Short mmCIF file of C-alpha atoms and ligand atoms in Angstrom, two decimals:
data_model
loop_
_atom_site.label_atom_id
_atom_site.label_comp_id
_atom_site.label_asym_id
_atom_site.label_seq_id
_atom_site.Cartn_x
_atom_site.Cartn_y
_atom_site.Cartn_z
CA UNK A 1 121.09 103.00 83.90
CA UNK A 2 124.70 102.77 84.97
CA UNK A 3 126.61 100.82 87.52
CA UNK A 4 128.67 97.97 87.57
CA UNK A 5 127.98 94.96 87.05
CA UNK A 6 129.45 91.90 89.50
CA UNK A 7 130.19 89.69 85.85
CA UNK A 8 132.57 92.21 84.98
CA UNK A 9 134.75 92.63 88.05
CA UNK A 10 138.36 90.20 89.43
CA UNK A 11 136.61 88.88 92.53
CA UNK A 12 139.52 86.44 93.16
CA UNK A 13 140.55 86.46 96.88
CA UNK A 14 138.53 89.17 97.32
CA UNK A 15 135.54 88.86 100.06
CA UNK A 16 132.40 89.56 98.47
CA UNK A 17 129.05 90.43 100.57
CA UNK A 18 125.79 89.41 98.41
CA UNK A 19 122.76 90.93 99.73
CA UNK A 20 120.15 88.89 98.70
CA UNK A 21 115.97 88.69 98.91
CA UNK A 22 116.22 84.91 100.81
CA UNK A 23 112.80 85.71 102.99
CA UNK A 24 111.06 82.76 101.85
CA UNK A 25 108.08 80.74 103.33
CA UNK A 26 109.59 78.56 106.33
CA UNK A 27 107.09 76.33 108.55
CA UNK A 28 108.29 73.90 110.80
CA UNK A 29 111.71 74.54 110.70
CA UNK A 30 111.44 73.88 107.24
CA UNK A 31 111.63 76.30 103.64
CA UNK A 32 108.19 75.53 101.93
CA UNK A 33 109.21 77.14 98.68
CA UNK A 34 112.60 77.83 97.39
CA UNK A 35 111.95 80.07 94.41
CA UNK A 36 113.51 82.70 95.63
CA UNK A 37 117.04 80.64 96.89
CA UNK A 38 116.84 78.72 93.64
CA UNK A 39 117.20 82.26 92.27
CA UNK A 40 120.06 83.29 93.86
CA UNK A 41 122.23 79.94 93.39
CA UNK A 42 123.73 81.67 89.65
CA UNK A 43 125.02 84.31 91.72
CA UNK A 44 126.51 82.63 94.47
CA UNK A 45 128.22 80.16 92.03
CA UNK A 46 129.42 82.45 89.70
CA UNK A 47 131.00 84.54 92.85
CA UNK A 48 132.83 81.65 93.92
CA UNK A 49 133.52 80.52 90.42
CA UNK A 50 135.29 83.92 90.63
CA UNK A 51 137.45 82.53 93.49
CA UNK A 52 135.33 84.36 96.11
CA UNK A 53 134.84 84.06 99.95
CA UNK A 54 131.26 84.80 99.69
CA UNK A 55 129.11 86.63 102.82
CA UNK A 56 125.44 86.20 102.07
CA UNK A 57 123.22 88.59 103.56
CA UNK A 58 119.21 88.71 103.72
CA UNK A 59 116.01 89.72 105.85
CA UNK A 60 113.89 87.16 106.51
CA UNK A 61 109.92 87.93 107.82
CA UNK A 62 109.37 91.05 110.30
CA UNK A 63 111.08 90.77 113.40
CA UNK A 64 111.05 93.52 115.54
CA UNK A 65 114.46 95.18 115.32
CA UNK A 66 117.33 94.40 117.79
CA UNK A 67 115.59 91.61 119.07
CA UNK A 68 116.96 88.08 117.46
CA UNK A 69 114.07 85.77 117.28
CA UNK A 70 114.10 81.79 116.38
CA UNK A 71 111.04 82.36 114.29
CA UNK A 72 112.97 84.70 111.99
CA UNK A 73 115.91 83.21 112.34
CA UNK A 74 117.60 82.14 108.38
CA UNK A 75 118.55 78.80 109.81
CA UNK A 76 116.42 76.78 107.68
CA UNK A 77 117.72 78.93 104.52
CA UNK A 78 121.04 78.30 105.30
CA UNK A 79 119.98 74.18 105.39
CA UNK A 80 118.54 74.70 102.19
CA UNK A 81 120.79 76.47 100.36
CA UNK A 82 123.87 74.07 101.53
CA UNK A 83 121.34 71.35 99.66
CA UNK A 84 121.56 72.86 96.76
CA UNK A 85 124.75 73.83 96.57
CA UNK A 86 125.64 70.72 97.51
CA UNK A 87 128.24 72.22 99.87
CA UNK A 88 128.58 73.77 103.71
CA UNK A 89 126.73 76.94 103.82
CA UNK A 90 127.14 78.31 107.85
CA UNK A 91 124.79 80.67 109.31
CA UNK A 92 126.43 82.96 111.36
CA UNK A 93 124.76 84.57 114.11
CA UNK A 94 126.65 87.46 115.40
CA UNK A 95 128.55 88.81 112.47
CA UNK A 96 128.96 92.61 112.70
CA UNK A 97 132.36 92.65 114.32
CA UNK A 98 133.13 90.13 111.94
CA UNK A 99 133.10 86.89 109.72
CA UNK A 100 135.55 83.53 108.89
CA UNK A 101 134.94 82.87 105.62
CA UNK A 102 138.20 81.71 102.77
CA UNK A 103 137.98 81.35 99.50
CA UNK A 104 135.33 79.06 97.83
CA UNK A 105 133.38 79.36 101.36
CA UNK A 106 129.87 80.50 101.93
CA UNK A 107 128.78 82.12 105.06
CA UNK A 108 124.64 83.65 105.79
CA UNK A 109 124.90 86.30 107.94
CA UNK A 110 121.74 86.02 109.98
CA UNK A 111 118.16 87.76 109.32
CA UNK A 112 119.53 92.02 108.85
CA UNK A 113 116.77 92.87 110.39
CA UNK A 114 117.92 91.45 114.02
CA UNK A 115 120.07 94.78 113.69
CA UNK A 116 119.06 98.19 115.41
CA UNK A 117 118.99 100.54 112.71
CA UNK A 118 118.53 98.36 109.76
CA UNK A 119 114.82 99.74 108.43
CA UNK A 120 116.55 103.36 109.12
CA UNK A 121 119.05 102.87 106.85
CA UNK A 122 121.59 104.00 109.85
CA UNK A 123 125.31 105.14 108.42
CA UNK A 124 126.74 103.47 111.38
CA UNK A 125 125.60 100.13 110.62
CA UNK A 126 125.78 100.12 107.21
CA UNK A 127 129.56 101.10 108.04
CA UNK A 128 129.72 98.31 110.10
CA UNK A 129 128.49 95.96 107.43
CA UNK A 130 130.36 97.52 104.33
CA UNK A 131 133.01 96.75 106.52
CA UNK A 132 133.19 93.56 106.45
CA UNK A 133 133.51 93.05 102.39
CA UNK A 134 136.12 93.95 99.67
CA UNK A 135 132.96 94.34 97.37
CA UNK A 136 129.69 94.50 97.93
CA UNK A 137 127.05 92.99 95.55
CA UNK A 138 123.75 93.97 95.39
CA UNK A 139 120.90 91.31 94.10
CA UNK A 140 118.43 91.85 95.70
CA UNK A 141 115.53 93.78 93.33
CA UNK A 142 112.98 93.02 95.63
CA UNK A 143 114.22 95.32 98.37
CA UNK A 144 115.89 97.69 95.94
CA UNK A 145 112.87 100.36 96.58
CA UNK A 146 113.59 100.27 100.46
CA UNK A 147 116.53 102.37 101.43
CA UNK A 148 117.82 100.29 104.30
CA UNK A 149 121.63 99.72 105.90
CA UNK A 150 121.84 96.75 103.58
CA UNK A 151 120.56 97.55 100.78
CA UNK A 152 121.41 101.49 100.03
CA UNK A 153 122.94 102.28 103.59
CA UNK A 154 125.65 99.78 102.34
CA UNK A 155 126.46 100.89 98.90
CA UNK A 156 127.21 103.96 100.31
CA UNK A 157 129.50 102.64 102.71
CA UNK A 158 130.95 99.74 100.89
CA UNK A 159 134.35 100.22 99.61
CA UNK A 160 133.60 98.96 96.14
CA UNK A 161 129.54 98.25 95.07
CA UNK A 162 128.30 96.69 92.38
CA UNK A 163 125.02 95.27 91.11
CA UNK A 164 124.69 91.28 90.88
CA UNK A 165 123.72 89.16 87.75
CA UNK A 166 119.44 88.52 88.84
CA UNK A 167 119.14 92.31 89.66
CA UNK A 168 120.53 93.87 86.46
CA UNK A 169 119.29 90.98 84.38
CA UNK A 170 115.56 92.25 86.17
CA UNK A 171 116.61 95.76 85.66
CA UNK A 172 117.28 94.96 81.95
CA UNK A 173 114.03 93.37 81.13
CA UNK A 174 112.41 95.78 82.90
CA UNK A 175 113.43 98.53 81.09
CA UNK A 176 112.78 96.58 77.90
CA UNK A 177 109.17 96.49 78.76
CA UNK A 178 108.48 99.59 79.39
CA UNK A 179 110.77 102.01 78.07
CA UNK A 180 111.20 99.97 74.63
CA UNK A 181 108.35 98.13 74.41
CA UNK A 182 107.05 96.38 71.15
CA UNK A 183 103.17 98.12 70.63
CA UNK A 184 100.62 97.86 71.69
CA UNK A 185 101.38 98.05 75.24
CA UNK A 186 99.13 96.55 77.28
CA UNK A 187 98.82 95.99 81.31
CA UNK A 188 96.90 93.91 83.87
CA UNK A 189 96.63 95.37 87.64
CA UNK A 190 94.33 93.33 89.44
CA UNK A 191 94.66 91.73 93.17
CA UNK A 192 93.53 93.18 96.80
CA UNK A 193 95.68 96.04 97.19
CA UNK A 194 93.55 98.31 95.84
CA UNK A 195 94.93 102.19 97.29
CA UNK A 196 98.13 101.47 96.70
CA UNK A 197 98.09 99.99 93.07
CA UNK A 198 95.89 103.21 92.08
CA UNK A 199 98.49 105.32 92.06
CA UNK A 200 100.46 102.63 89.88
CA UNK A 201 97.71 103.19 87.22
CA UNK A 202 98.12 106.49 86.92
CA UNK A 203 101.46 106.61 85.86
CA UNK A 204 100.79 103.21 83.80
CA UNK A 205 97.91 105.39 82.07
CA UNK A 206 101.09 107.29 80.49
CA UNK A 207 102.36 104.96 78.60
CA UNK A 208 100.31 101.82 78.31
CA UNK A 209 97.82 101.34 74.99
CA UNK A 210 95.40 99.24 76.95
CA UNK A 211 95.00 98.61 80.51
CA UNK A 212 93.16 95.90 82.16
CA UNK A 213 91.69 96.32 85.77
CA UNK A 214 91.11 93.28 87.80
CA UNK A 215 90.32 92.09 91.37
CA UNK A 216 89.56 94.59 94.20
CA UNK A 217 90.80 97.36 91.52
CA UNK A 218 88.32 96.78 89.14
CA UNK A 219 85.04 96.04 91.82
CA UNK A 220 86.49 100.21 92.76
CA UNK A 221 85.75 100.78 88.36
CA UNK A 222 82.89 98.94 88.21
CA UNK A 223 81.33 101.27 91.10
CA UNK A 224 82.76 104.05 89.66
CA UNK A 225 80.92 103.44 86.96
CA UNK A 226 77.30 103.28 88.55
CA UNK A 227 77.06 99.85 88.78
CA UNK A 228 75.91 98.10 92.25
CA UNK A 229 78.88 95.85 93.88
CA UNK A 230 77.35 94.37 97.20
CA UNK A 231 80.15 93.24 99.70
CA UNK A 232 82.52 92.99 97.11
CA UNK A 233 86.31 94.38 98.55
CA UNK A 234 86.45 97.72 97.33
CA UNK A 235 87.38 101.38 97.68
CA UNK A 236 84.54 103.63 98.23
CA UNK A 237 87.42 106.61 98.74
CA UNK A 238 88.67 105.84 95.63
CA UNK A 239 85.61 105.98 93.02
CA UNK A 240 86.65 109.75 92.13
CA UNK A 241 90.14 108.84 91.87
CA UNK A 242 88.79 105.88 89.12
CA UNK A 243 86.38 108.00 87.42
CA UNK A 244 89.00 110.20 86.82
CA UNK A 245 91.84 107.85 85.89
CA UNK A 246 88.78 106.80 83.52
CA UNK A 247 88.54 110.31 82.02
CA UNK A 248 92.29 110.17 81.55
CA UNK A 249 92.12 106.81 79.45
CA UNK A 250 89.65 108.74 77.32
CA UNK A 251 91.29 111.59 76.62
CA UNK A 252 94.73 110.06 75.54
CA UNK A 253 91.76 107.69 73.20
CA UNK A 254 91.66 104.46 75.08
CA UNK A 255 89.48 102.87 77.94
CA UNK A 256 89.96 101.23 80.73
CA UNK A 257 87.33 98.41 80.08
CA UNK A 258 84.51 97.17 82.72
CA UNK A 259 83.85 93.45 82.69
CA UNK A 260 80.71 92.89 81.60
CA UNK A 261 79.92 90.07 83.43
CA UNK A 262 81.55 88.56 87.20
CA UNK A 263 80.80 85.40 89.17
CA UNK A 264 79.75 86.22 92.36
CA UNK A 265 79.56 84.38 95.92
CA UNK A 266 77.09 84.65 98.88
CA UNK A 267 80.01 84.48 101.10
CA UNK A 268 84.07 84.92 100.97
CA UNK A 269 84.64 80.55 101.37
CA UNK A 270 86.31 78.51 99.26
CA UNK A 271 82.76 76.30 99.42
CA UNK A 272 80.61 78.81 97.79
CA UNK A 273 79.42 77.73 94.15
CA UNK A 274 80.17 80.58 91.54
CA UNK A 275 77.03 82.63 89.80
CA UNK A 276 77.39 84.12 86.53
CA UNK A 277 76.03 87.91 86.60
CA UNK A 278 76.09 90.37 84.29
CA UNK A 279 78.00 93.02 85.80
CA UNK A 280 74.67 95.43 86.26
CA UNK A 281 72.65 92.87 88.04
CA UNK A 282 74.92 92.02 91.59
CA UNK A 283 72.67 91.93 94.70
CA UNK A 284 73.47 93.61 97.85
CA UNK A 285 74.24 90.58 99.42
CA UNK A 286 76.67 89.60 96.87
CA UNK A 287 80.28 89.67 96.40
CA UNK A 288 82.38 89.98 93.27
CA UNK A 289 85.24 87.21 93.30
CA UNK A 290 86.12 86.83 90.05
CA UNK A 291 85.58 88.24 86.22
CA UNK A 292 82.92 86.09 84.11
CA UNK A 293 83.25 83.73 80.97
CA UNK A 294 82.34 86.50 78.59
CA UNK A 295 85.08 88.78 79.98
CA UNK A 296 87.23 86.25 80.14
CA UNK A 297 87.21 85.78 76.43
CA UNK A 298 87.41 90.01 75.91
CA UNK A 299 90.73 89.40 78.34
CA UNK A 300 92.35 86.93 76.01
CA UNK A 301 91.88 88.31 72.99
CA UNK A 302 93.32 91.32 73.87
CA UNK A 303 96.25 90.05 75.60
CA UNK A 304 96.62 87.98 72.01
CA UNK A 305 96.72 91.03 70.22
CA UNK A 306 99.11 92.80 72.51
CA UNK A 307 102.72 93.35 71.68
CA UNK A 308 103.92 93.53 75.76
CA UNK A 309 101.97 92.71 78.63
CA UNK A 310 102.88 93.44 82.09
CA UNK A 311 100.75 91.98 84.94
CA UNK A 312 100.50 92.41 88.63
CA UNK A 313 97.96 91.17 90.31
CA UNK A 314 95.30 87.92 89.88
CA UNK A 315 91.76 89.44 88.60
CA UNK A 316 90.17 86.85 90.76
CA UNK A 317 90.12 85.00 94.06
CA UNK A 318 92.22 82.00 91.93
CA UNK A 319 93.15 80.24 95.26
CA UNK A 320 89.38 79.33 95.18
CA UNK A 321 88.99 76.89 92.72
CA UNK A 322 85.24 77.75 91.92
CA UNK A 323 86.78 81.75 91.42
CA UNK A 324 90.08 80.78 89.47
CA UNK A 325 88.76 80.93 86.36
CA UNK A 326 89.17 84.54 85.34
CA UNK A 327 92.99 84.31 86.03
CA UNK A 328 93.65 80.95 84.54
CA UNK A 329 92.31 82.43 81.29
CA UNK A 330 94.47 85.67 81.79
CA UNK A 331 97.25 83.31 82.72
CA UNK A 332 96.35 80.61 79.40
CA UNK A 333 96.64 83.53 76.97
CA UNK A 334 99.44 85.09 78.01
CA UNK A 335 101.23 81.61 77.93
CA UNK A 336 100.00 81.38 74.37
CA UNK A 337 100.70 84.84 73.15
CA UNK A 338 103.57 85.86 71.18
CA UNK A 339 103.82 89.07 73.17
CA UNK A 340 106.99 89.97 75.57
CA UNK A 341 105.30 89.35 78.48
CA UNK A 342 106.60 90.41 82.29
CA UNK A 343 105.06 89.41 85.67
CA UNK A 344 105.25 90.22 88.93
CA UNK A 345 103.95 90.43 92.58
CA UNK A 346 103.90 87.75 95.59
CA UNK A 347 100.48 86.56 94.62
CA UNK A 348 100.65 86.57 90.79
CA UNK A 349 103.25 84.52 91.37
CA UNK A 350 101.74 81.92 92.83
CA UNK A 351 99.11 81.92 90.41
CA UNK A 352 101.18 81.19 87.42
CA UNK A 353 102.89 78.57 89.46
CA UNK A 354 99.33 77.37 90.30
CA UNK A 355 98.42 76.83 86.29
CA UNK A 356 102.23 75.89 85.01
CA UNK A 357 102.29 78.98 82.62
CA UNK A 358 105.97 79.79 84.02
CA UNK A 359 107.95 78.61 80.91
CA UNK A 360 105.13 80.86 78.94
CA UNK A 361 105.74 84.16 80.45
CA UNK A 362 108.82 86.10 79.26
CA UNK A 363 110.02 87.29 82.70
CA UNK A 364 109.04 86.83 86.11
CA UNK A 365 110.51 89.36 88.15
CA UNK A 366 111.18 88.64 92.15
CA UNK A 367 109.72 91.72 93.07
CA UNK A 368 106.37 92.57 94.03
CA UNK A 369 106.47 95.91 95.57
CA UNK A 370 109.79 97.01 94.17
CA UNK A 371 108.19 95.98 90.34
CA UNK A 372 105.55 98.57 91.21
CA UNK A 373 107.65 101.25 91.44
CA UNK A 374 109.56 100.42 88.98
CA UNK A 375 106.53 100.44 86.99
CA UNK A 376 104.83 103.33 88.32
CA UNK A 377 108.61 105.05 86.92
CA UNK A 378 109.97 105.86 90.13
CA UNK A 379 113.63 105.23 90.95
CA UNK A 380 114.61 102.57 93.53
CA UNK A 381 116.96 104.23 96.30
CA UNK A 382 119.35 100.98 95.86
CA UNK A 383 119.93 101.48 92.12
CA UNK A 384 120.22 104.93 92.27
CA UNK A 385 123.18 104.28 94.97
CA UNK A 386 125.22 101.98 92.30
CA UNK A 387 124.65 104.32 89.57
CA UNK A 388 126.05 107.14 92.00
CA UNK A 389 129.14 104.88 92.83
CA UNK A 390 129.67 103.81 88.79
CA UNK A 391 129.63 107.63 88.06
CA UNK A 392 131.93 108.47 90.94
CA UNK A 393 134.28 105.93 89.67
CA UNK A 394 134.22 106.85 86.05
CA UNK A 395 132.64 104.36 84.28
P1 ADP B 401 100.24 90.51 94.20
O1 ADP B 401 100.78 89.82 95.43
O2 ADP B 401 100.38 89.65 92.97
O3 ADP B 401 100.78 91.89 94.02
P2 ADP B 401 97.87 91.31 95.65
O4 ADP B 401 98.57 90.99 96.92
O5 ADP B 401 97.52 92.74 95.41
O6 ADP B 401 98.65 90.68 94.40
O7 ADP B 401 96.48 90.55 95.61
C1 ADP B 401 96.34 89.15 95.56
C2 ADP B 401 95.07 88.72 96.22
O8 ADP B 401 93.95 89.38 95.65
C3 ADP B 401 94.81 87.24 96.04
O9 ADP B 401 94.96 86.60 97.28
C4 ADP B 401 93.36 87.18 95.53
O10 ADP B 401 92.59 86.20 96.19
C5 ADP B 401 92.83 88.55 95.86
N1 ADP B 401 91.72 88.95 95.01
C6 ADP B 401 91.64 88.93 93.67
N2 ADP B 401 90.43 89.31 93.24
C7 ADP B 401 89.68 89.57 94.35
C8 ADP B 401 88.33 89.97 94.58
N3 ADP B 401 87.51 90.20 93.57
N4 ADP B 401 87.92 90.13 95.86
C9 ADP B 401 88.77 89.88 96.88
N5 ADP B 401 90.05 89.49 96.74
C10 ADP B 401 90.51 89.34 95.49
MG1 MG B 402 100.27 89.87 97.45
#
């Protein structure tokens, strides 16, 4: 992967548009978690370490298009990030015909998807918005796999593009897991969105040496394998699809283990006391939250004896604390293992923030759907634009 990278370029004087992923949690007025500012700040100082006027740019929620709405608005971003800059950071609200920002300023352009023609990736607007810049930076890997006005749209346009410190740094480790990765390879797809992290498996099943199903995914193997799973969350659709991704793992000689035992619930409440089952013994009235003790243990050992572990998704209902136990020990192991370990995914996320494993994980990437394709080998529309622009200007 080639483009350029925002370290390497003279940036002084220059005005430099940063798109980055600011859509963070806001109630009351207020941001409820920061993560993803905090992640940005390196990039925003360095830019005006570089003697910068710096336009920010981000989406924030779903607002529908062309209609500004208070609710979306990045107001409360903008408050935030001028805390932790410790400096003025405006948010401007009508900024396509253009922006006053000098030097060593910082100006948020409000929510990008207020704008007609944003989620179409529309030539005009990006135009419009490429416009505005001397160089445009992209940083944003978790909307890299959406080609949108800011985020491909732009490069396009953009008179000179390059990609920002957290997005190659993300592309970089990245790679390094799973195009160089120190054996044996070994993933962890769990969570609720079972269809779509299927397909992620497949491609996983190419080049992983073990894989380890949790969640919704693995109540869809566990039924694919004959076994009874109750009202567990599911994909009844989807049991050829896992019986064949099964017969895949067999053929290139590994598996795609079944827990052998699960805690199960009456109900889907955070007041429901767990009960140990072996994994051929859940009643019809049961559901599948999380994996049991004795799986638990088969999890960690193998994720000690791994030489890379990637993991999306928690293999249990962790934000119940009677059903957290099957991803705190995933978590716990992969803290303690000496493996080059990479996570991703809203959720899984939260979960390793939940158990204060974040120091013990290698990487944590931004992304959660943009990781997945990554993963599942497919190029993201954004990065593909700044690799077209590096080639076109012969580097
Ligand atoms: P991520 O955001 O990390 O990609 P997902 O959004 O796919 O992960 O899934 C996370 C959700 O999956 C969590 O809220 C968790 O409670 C839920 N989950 C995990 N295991 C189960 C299960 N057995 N049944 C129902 N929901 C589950
Ligand atoms: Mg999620």
């Amino acid at each position: 992967m080639t483009y350029l990278r925002m370290e390497n370029l003279d940036l002084e004087g220059k005005r430099v548009m940063i798109r980055e992923d600011l859509n963070v949690p806001v109630a009351g007025g207020k941001v409820t978690s920061d993560a993803r500012i905090r992640a940005a700040l390196p990039t925003i100082r360095l830019a005006l370490e570089k003697g910068a006027a710096v336009l920010l740019l981000s989406h924030l929620g779903r607002p529908v298009e062309g209609e500004p709405d208070a609710q979306f608005s990045l107001q409360p971003v903008a408050n935030r990030l001028s805390e932790l800059l410790g400096m003025p950071v405006r948010l401007e609200p009508d900024w396509l015909d253009g922006v006053e920002v000098a030097p060593g300023q910082v100006v948020l352009c409000e929510n990008v998807r207020f704008n007609l023609g944003e989620k179409k990736n529309d030539e005009t607007l990006a135009r419009r918005m490429a416009r505005l810049c001397d160089i445009f930076v992209m940083d944003a890997f978790g909307t890299a796999h959406r080609a949108q006005a800011s985020t491909e749209g732009i490069v396009r346009a953009a008179r000179l593009a390059c990609a920002g410190p957290l997005l190659s740094r993300e592309l970089d480790a990245l790679q390094k897991a799973l195009n160089h990765p120190e054996p044996p390879l070994l993933a962890i797809v769990g969570g609720s969105k079972v269809s779509t992290k299927l397909t992620v498996l497949d491609t996983l099943l190419d080049k992983v040496d073990e894989l380890i199903v949790g969640g919704g995914i693995a109540n869809t193997f566990i039924a694919a394998a004959g076994h009874a799973v109750g009202k567990s969350l599911y994909e009844p659709d989807l049991i050829p699809e896992a019986q064949r991704l099964i017969r895949k793992a067999h053929a290139r000689g590994g598996a795609i283990p079944i827990p052998k035992d699960v805690l199960v619930a009456r109900s889907f409440s955070a007041d429901e006391h767990a009960i140990v089952r072996r994994v051929d013994e859940v009643r019809d009235d049961e559901l599948i939250l999380d994996i049991g003790p004795l799986t638990a243990v088969q999890y960690s050992e193998m994720i000690d004896s791994a030489g890379t572990v990637i993991w999306n998704g928690p293999v249990g209902v962790f934000e119940f604390s009677h059903f957290a136990a099957g991803t705190l020990a995933v978590a716990e192991a992969i803290e303690r293992s000496k493996a080059f370990s990479i996570a991703g995914g809203g959720d899984t996320l939260a979960a390793i923030d939940q158990f204060g494993v974040r120091d013990g994980v290698s990487y944590i990437s931004t992304g959660g759907g943009a990781f997945l394709e990554f993963v599942e080998g497919k190029t993201l529309p954004a990065v593909a634009a700044l690799e077209a622009v590096a080639e076109s200007s012969g580097s």
